[in-house]
Coordinates of C-alpha atoms and ligand atoms in Angstrom, one line a residue:
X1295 CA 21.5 135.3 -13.2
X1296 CA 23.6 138.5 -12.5
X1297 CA 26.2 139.8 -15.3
X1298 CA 29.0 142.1 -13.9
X1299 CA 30.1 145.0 -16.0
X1300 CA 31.5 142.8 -18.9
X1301 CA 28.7 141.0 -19.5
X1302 CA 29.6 137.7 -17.9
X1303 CA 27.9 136.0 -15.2
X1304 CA 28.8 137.1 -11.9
X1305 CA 28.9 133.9 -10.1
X1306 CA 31.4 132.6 -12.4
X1307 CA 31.0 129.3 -12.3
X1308 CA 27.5 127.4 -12.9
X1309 CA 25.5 130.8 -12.1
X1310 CA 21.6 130.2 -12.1
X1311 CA 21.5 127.2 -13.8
X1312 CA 19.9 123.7 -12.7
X1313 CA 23.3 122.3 -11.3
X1314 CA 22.2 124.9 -8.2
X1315 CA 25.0 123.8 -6.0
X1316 CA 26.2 126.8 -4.7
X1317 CA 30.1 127.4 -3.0
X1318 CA 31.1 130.1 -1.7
X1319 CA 34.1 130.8 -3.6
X1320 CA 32.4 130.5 -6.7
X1321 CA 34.7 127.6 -7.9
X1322 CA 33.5 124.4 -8.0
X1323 CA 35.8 121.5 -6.8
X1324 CA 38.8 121.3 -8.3
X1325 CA 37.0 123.6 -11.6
X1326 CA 38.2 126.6 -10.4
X1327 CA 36.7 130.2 -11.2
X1328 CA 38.9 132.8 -12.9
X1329 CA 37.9 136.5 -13.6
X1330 CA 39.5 138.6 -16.3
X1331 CA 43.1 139.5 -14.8
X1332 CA 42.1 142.9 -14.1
X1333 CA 39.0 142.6 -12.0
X1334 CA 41.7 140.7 -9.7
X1335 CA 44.8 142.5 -8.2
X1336 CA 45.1 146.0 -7.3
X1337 CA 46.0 148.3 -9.9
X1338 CA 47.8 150.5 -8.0
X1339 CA 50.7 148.1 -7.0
X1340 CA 53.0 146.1 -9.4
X1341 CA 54.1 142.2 -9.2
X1342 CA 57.5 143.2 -9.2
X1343 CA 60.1 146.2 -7.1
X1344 CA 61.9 148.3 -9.5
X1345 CA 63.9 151.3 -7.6
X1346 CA 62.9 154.7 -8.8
X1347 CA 65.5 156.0 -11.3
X1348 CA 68.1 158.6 -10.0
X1349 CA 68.5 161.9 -11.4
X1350 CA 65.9 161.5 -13.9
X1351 CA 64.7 164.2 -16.3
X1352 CA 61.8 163.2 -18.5
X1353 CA 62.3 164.5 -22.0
X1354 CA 58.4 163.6 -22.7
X1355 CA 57.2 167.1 -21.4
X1356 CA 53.5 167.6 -21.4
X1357 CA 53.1 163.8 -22.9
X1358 CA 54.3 162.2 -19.4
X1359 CA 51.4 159.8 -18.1
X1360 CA 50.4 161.7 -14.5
X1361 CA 47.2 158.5 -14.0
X1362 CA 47.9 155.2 -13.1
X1363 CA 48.7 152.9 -15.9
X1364 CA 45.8 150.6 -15.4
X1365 CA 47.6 147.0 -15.6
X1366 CA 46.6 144.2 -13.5
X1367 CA 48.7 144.5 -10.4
X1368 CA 49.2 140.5 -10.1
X1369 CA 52.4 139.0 -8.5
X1370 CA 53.6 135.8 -9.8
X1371 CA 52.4 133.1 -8.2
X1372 CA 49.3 134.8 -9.0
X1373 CA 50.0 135.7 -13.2
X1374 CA 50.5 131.8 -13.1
X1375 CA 48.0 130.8 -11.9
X1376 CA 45.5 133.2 -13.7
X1377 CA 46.8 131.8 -17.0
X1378 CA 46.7 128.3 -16.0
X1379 CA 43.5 128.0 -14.5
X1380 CA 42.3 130.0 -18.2
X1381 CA 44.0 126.9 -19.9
X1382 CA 42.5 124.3 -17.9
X1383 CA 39.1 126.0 -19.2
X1384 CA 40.3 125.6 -22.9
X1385 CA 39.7 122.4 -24.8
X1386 CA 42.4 121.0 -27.3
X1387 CA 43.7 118.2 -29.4
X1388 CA 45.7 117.1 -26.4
X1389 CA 43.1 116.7 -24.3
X1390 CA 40.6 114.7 -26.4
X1391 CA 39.3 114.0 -29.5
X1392 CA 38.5 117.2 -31.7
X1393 CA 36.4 116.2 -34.7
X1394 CA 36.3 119.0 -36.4
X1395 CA 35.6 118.1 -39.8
X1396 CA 37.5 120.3 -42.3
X1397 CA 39.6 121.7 -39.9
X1398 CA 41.7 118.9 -39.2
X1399 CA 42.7 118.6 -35.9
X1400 CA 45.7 115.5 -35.8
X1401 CA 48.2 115.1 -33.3
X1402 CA 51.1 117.3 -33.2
X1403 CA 54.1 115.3 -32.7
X1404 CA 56.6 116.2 -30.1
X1405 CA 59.4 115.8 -32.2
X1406 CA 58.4 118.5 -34.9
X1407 CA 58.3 120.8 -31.6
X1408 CA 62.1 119.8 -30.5
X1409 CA 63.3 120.4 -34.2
X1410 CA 61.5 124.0 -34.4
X1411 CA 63.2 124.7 -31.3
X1412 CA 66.8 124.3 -32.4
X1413 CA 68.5 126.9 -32.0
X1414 CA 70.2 126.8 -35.5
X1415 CA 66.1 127.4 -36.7
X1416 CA 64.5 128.8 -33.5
X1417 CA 67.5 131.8 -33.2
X1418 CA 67.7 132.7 -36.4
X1419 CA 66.6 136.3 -38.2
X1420 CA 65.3 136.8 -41.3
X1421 CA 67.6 139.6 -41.7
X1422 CA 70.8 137.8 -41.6
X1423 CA 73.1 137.7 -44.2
X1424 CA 71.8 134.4 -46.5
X1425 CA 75.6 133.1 -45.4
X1426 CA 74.7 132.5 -42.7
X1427 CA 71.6 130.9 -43.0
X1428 CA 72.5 128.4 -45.7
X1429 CA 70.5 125.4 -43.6
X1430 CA 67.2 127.0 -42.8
X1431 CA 67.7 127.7 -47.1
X1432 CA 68.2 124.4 -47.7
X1433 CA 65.4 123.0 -45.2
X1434 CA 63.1 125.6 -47.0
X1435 CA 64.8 123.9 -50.6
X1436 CA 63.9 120.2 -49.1
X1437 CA 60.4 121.1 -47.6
X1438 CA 59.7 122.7 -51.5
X1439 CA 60.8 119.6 -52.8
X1440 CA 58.7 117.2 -51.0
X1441 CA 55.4 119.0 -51.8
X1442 CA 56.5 119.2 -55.7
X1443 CA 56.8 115.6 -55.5
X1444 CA 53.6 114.7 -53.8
X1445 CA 51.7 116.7 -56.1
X1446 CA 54.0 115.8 -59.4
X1447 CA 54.1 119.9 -59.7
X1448 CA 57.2 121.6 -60.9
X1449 CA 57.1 124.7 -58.6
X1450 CA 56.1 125.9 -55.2
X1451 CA 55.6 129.3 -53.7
X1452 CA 56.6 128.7 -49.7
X1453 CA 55.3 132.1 -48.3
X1454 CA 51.4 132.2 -48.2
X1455 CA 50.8 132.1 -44.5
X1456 CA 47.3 130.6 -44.3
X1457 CA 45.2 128.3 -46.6
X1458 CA 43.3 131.4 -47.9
X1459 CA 46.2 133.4 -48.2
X1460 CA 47.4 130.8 -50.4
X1461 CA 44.1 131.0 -52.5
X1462 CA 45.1 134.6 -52.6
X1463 CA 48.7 133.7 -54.1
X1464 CA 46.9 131.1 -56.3
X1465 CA 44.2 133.3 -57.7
X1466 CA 47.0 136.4 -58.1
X1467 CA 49.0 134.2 -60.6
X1468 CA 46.0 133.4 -62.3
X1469 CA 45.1 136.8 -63.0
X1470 CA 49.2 137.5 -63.9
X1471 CA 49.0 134.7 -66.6
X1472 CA 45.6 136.0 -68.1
X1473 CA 47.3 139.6 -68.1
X1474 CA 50.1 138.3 -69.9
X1475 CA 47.8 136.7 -72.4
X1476 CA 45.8 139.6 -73.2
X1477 CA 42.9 138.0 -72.0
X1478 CA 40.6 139.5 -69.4
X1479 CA 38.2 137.7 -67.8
X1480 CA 36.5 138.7 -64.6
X1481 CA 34.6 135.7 -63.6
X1482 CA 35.5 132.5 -60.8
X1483 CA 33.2 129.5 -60.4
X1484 CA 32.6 128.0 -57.1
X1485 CA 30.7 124.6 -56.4
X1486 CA 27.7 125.4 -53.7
X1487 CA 29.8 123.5 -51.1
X1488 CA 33.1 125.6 -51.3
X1489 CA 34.7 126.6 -48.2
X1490 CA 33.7 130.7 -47.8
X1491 CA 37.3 131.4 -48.2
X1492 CA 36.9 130.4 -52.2
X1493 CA 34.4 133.0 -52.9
X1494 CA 35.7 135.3 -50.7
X1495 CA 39.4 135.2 -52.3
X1496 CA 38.0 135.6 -55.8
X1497 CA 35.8 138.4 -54.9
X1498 CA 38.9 140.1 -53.0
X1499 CA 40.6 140.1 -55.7
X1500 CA 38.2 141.5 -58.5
X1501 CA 36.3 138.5 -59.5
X1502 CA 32.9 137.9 -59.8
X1503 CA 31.7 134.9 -58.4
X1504 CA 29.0 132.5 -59.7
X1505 CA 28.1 129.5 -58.0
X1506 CA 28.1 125.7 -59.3
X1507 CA 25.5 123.6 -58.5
X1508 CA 26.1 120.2 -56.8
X1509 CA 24.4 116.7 -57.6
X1510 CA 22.5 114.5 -55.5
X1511 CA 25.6 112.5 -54.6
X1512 CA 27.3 115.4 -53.4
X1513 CA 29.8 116.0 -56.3
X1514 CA 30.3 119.2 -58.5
X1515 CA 27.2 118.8 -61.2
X1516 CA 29.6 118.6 -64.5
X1517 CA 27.2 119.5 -66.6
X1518 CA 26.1 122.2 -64.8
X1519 CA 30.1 123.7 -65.1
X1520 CA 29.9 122.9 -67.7
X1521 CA 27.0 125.2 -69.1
X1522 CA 28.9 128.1 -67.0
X1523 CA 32.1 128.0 -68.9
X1524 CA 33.0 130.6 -71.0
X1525 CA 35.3 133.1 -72.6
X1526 CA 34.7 135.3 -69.2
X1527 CA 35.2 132.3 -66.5
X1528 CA 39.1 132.8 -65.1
X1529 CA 39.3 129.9 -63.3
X1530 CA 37.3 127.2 -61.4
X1531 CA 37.9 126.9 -57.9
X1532 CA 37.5 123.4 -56.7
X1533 CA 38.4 121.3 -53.3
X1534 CA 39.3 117.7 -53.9
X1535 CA 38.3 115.4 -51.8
X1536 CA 35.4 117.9 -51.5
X1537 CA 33.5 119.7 -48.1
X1538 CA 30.9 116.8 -48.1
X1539 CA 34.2 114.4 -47.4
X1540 CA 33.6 113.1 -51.0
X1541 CA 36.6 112.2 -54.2
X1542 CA 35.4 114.8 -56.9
X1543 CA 35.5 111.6 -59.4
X1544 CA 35.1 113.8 -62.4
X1545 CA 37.9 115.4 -61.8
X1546 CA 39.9 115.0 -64.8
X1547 CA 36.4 115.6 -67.0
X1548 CA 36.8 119.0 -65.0
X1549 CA 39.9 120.0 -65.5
X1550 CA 39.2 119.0 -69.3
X1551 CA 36.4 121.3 -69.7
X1552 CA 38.2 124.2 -67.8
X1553 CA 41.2 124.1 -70.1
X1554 CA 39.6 123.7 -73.0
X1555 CA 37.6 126.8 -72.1
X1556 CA 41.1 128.4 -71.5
X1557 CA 40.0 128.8 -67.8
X1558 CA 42.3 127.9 -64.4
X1559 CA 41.9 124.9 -62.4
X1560 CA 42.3 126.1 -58.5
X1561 CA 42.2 122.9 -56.0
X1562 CA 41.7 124.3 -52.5
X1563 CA 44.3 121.2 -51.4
X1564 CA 43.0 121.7 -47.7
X1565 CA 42.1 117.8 -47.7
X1566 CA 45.1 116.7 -49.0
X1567 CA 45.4 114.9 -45.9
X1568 CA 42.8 112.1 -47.4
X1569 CA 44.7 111.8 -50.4
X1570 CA 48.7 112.6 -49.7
X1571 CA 50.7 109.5 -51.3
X1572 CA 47.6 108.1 -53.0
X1573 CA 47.1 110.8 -56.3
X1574 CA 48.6 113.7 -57.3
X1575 CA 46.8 116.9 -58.4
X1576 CA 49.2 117.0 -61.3
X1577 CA 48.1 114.3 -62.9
X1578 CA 44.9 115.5 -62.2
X1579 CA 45.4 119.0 -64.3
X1580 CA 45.2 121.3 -61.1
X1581 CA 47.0 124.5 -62.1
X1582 CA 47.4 126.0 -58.6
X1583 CA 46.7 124.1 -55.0
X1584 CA 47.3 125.3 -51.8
X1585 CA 48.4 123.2 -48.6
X1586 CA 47.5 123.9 -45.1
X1587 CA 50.3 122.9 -43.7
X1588 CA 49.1 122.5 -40.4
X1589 CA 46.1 121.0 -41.2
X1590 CA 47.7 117.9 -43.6
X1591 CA 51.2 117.8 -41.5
X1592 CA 50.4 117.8 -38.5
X1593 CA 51.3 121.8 -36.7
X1594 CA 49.2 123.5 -34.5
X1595 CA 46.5 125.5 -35.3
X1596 CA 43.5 126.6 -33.9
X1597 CA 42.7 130.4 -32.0
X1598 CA 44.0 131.8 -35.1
X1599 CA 47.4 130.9 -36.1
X1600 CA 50.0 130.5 -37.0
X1601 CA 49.4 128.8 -39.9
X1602 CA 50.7 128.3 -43.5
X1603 CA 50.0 128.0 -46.7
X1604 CA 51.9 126.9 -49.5
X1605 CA 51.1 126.6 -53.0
X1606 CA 52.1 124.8 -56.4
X1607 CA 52.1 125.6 -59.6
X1608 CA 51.4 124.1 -63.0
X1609 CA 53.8 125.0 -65.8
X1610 CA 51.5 127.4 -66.9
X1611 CA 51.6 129.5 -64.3
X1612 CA 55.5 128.8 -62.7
X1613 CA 56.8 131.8 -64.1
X1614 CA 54.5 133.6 -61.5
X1615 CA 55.2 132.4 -58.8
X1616 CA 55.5 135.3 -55.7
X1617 CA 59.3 136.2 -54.5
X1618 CA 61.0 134.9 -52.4
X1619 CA 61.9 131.9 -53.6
X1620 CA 65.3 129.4 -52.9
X1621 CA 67.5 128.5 -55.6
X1622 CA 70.3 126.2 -55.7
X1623 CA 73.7 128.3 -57.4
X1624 CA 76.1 126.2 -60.1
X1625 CA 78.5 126.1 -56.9
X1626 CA 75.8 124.4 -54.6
X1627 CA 74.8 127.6 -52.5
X1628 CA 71.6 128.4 -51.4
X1629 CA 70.2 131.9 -52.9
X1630 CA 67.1 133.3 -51.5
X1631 CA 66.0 134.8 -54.9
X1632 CA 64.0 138.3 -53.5
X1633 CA 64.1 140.7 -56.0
X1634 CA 62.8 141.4 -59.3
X1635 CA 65.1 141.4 -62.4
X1636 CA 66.0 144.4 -62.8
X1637 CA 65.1 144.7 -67.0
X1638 CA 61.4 145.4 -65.8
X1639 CA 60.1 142.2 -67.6
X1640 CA 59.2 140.2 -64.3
X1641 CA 56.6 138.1 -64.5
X1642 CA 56.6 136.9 -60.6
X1643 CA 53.5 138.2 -58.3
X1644 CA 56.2 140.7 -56.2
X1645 CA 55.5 139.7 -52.6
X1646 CA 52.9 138.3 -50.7
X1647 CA 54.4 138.9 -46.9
X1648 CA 57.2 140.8 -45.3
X1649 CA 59.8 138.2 -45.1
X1650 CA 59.8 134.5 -45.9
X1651 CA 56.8 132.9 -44.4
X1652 CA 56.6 130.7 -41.4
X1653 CA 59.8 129.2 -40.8
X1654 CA 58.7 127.4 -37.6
X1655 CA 55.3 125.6 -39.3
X1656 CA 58.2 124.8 -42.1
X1657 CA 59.8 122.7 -39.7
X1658 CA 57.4 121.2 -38.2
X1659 CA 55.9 119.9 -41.7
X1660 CA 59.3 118.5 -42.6
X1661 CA 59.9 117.1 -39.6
X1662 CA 56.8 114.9 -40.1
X1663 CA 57.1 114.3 -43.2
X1664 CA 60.5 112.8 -42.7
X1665 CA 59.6 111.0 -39.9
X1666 CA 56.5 108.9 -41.3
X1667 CA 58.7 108.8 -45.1
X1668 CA 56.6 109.0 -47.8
X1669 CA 55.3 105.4 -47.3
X1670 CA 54.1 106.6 -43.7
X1671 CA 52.6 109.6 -45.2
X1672 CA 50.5 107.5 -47.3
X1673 CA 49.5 105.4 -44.4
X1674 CA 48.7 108.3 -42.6
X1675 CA 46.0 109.2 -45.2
X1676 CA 44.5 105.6 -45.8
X1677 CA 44.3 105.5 -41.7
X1678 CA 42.5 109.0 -41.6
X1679 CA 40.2 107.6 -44.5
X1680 CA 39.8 104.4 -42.5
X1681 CA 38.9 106.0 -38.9
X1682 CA 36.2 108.1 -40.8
X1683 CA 34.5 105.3 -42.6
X1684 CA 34.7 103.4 -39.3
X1685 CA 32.6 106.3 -37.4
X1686 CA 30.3 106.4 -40.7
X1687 CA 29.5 102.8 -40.4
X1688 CA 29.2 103.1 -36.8
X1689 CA 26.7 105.3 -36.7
X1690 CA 24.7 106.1 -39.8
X1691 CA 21.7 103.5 -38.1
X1692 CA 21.2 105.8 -35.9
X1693 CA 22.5 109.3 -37.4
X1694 CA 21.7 110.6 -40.8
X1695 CA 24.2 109.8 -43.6
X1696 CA 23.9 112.8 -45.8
X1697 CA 25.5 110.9 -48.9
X1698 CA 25.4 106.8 -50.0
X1699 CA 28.8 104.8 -50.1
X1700 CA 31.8 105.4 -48.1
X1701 CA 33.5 108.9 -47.8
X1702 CA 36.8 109.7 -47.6
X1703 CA 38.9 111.7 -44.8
X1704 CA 35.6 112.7 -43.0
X1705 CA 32.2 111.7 -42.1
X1706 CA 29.1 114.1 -43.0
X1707 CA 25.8 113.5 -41.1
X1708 CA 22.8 116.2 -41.3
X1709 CA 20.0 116.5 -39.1
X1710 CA 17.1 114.3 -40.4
X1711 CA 17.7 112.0 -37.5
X1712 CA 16.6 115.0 -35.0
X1713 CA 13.4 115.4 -37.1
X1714 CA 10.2 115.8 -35.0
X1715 CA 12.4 114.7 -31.7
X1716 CA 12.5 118.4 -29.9
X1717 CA 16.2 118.6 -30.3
X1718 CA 17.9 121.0 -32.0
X1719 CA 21.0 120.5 -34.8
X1720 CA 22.7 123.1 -31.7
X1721 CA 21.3 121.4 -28.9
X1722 CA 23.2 117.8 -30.3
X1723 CA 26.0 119.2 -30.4
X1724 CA 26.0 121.3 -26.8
X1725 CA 25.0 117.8 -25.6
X1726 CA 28.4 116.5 -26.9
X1727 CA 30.2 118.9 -24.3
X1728 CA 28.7 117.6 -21.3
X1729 CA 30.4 114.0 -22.9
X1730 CA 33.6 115.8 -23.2
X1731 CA 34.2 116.3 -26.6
X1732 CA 34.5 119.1 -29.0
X1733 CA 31.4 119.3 -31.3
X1734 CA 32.3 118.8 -35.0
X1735 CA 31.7 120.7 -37.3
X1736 CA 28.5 122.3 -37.2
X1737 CA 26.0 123.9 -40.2
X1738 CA 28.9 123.3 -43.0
X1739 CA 29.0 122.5 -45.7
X1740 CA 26.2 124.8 -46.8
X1741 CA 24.8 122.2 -49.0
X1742 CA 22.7 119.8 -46.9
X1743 CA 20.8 120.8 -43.6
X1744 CA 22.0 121.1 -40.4
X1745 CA 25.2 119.5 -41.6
X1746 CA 27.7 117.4 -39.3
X1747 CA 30.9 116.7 -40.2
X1748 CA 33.3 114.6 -38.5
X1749 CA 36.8 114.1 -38.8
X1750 CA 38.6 111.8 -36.8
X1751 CA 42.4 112.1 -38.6
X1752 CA 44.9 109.2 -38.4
X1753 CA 45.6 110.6 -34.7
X1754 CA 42.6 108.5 -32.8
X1755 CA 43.2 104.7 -31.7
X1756 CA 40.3 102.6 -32.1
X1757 CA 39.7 102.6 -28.3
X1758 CA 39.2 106.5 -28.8
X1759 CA 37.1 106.3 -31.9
X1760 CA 34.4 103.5 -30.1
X1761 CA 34.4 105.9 -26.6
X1762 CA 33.4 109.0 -29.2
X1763 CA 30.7 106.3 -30.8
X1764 CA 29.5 104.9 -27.7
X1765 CA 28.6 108.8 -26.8
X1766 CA 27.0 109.4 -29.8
X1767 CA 24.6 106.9 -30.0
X1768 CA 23.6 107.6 -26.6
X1769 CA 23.0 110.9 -27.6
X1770 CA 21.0 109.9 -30.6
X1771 CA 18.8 107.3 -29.1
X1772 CA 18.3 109.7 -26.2
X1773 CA 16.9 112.2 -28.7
X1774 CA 14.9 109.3 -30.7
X1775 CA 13.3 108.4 -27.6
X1776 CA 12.1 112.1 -26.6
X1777 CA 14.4 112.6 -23.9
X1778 CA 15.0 116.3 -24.3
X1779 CA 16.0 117.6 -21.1
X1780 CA 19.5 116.6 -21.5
X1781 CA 19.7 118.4 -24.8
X1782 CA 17.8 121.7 -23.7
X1783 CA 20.3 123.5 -20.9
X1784 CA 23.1 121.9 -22.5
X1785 CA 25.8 122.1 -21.9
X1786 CA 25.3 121.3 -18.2
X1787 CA 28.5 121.1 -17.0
X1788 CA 30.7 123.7 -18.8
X1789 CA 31.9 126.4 -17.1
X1790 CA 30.2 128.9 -19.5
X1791 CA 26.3 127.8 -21.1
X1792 CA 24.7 128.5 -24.1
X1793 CA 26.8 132.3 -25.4
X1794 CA 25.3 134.5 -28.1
X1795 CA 27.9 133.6 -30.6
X1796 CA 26.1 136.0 -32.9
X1797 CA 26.9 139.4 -30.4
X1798 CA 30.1 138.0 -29.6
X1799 CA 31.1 137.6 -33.2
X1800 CA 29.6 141.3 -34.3
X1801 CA 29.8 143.4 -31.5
X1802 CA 33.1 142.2 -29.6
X1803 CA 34.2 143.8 -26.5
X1804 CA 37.9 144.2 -26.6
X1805 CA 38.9 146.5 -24.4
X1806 CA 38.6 145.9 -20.4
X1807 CA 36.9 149.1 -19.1
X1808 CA 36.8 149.8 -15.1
X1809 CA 33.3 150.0 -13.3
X1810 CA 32.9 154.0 -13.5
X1811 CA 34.4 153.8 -16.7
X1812 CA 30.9 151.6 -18.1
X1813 CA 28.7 153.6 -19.5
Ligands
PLP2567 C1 40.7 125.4 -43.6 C2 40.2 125.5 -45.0 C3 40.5 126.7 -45.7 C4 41.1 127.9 -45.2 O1 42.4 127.7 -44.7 P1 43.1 128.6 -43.5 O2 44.4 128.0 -43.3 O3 42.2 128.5 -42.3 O4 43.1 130.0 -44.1 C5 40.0 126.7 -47.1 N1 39.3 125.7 -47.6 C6 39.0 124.6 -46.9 C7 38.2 123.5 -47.5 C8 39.4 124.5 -45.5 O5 39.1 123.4 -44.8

């Protein structure tokens, strides 16, 4: 096959491989090829006339561009239909199911997109005098409210701006409270199946990390954490329902032992979705917990952002929470608290982001929140819990169940099944593209081998959940019974085949660089 200079295939579209049916135009059907913009359009012309300025004197002197600027010369028509034949390449939760276990990809209603739009929230600038502004405050006020109450916490820092920027907020307030105490302690435990974000947010913020071993049934090994706690451990960093899809059912034995140790209970709260309505962390003895907003209410996500990330706090550690914060005056204003007293004495972390966090994903959270009531949003977890067990049940005769019993919000597999077939934990899930569907989760958690997690969310009807198991155990028995053509070119029929994920991940190329440019 023939790469032009970026790399790519030249032939755009099914270049080389066994689907040899060659067009001229490179497209195929109604798939159509698309370049990068500029290896299409002339770079010497624009897509729109603007008259040259009269009587013009540069004040840029010897800085004035004299070369051509280099942009993609594209008239409309054309810019649209670059950018919409790129989106019909892309794959998203509006086009099928996304299992993607952890990540939890759920339906974005359209009404949380009309309310984020209103102008009253849409318009608005975080500069404005808080007057102004009093009901984006008091949305912020409500929002804050409803995750104190499904946690039974009794305060919430709004601004973190990601799940692990939360951790970063979480593990901050930890360290404030030990530095208040006196007490330093430099290390944070971390079961073998935590999300890399756990480790990596104790490590970025001074800790050393030790690792916690799991049992055979794919909890936290209490004894084990047990044998690890001491006068150095900060805090414990846990996810509950865990990576393996599992309840941590020792939970409160854990939270025991940490305390008692004078340790910190982090939950990583990114499953709350299994569990909103049902138990509250408080009662569990979590002292921090962040939510991904757009993973657990709805919001999209995916091709990096925006997210956010919200965390509660325990009363041990409320008096650190990070500024800014809303609070409701004696005359029944709404005071964006975002300064420091000014005596010195402030306990609060300072500030975590420039302004207030991420008004829009705000919105959209509250809108679903209030639109499913908290009766609905406890349905919404039983249902995600429900779809998963159904896809467990439907297919661990023929898949691998990594763990006995049922699981909660998602369903983990491994590749035992593949054992001795020919096909590859990679090839399975290449396979799945030629059937349309995103692969799940693939390789995590670390803990069991070539690991497959799949999480359907409350979003997929039944009639969706038996199409994605009629595929799957046609892939498996295909591989059971040797069959390993389909899985070794796969994916067939994607635009793009098998990429090196690893040089695309370590040596990017971001910058678009001209023919006699290349070196
Ligand atoms: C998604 C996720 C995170 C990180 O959250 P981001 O919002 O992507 O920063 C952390 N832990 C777990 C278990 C997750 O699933």
């Amino acid at each position: 096959m023939s790469m032009n200079n970026q790399g790519r295939p030249s032939s755009a579209v099914g270049g080389g491989s066994s689907d040899a049916f060659e067009t001229f135009s490179g497209h195929k059907g109604l798939r159509l090829a698309e370049p990068l913009i500029y290896e299409i359009g002339n770079h010497e012309t624009t897509g729109v006339d603007v008259e040259e300025p009269s009587d013009f004197t540069s004040s840029l002197g010897a800085l004035e561009r004299d070369g051509e600027i280099g942009c993609a010369g594209l008239s409309e028509p054309d810019a649209v239909r670059h950018y919409t034949r790129l989106s019909r390449l892309n794959y998203g939760i509006d086009m099928g199911v996304f299992p993607l276990g952890s990540c939890t990809m759920k339906h974005n209603p359209r009404l949380n997109e009309k309310m984020a739009r209103l102008p009253g929230i849409g318009d608005i600038h975080p500069l404005q005098p808080q007057s102004t502004v009093q009901g984006a405050l008091e949305l912020m006020q409500e929002l804050s409210h409803w995750l104190m109450t499904l946690t039974g916490m009794p305060a919430v820092a709004l601004s973190p701006k990601a799940g692990a920027h939360g951790e970063l907020c979480g593990v901050m307030a930890i360290r404030k409270a030990l530095e208040a105490r006196g007490d330093a302690r430099e290390v944070i435990l971390c079961p073998e199946s935590a999300h890399g974000t756990n480790p990596a947010t104790a490590a970025f913020c001074g800790y050393k990390v030790k690792s916690i071993p799991g049992k055979e049934n794919g909890r936290v090994n209490l004894e084990a954490l047990k044998d690890a706690l001491d006068d150095t451990v900060a805090a414990v960093m846990i996810t509950n329902p865990n990576t393996c899809g599992l309840f941590e059912n020792e939970v409160r034995d854990i939270a025991d032992a940490v305390h008692s140790a004078g340790a910190f209970f982090y939950c990583d709260g990114a499953n709350f979705n299994a569990i909103m309505g049902k138990v509250r962390p408080g009662d569990l003895g979590v002292d921090a917990m962040h939510f991904n907003l757009h993973k657990t209410f709805s919001t999209p996500h995916g091709g990096g952002g925006p997210g956010s990330g919200p965390v509660v706090f325990s009363d041990a550690l409320k008096a650190h929470v990070p500024l800014p914060y809303v609070v409701k005056t004696s005359d029944g204003a709404m005071e964006l608290k975002e300064w420091p007293t000014s005596d010195g004495a402030d306990p609060t972390l300072g500030r975590l982001t420039a302004f207030h966090g991420q008004m829009g994903m705000y919105v959209r959270a509250l809108s679903y929140m209030l639109s499913h009531g908290g009766d609905g949003l406890k349905q919404a977890s039983e249902d995600a819990v429900l779809s998963a067990n159904y896809i467990l049940a439907a297919l661990q005769d023929v898949m691998t169940a990594s763990f006995d019993g049922p699981c909660m919000h998602e369903a983990l597999f491994d590749d035992r099944f593949l054992k001795d077939t020919g096909v590859t934990t990679l090839d399975f899930a290449k396979a799945m593209i030629d059937e349309g569907y995103h692969p799940m989760t693939m390789y995590f958690p670390l803990v069991v081998h070539g690991a497959m997690l799949v999480e359907p969310t409350e979003s997929e009807s039944k009639y969706n959940l038996d199409q994605f198991i009629t595929s799957m155990r046609g892939l498996a028995g295909e591989a059971a019974a040797g069959k390993t053509d389909r899985f070794a070119g796969a994916p067939y029929l994607a635009p793009r085949k098998r990429l090196d994920e690893t040089q695309a991940a370590r040596k990017p190329v971001l910058r678009y660089r001209a023919p006699e440019e290349t070196p």
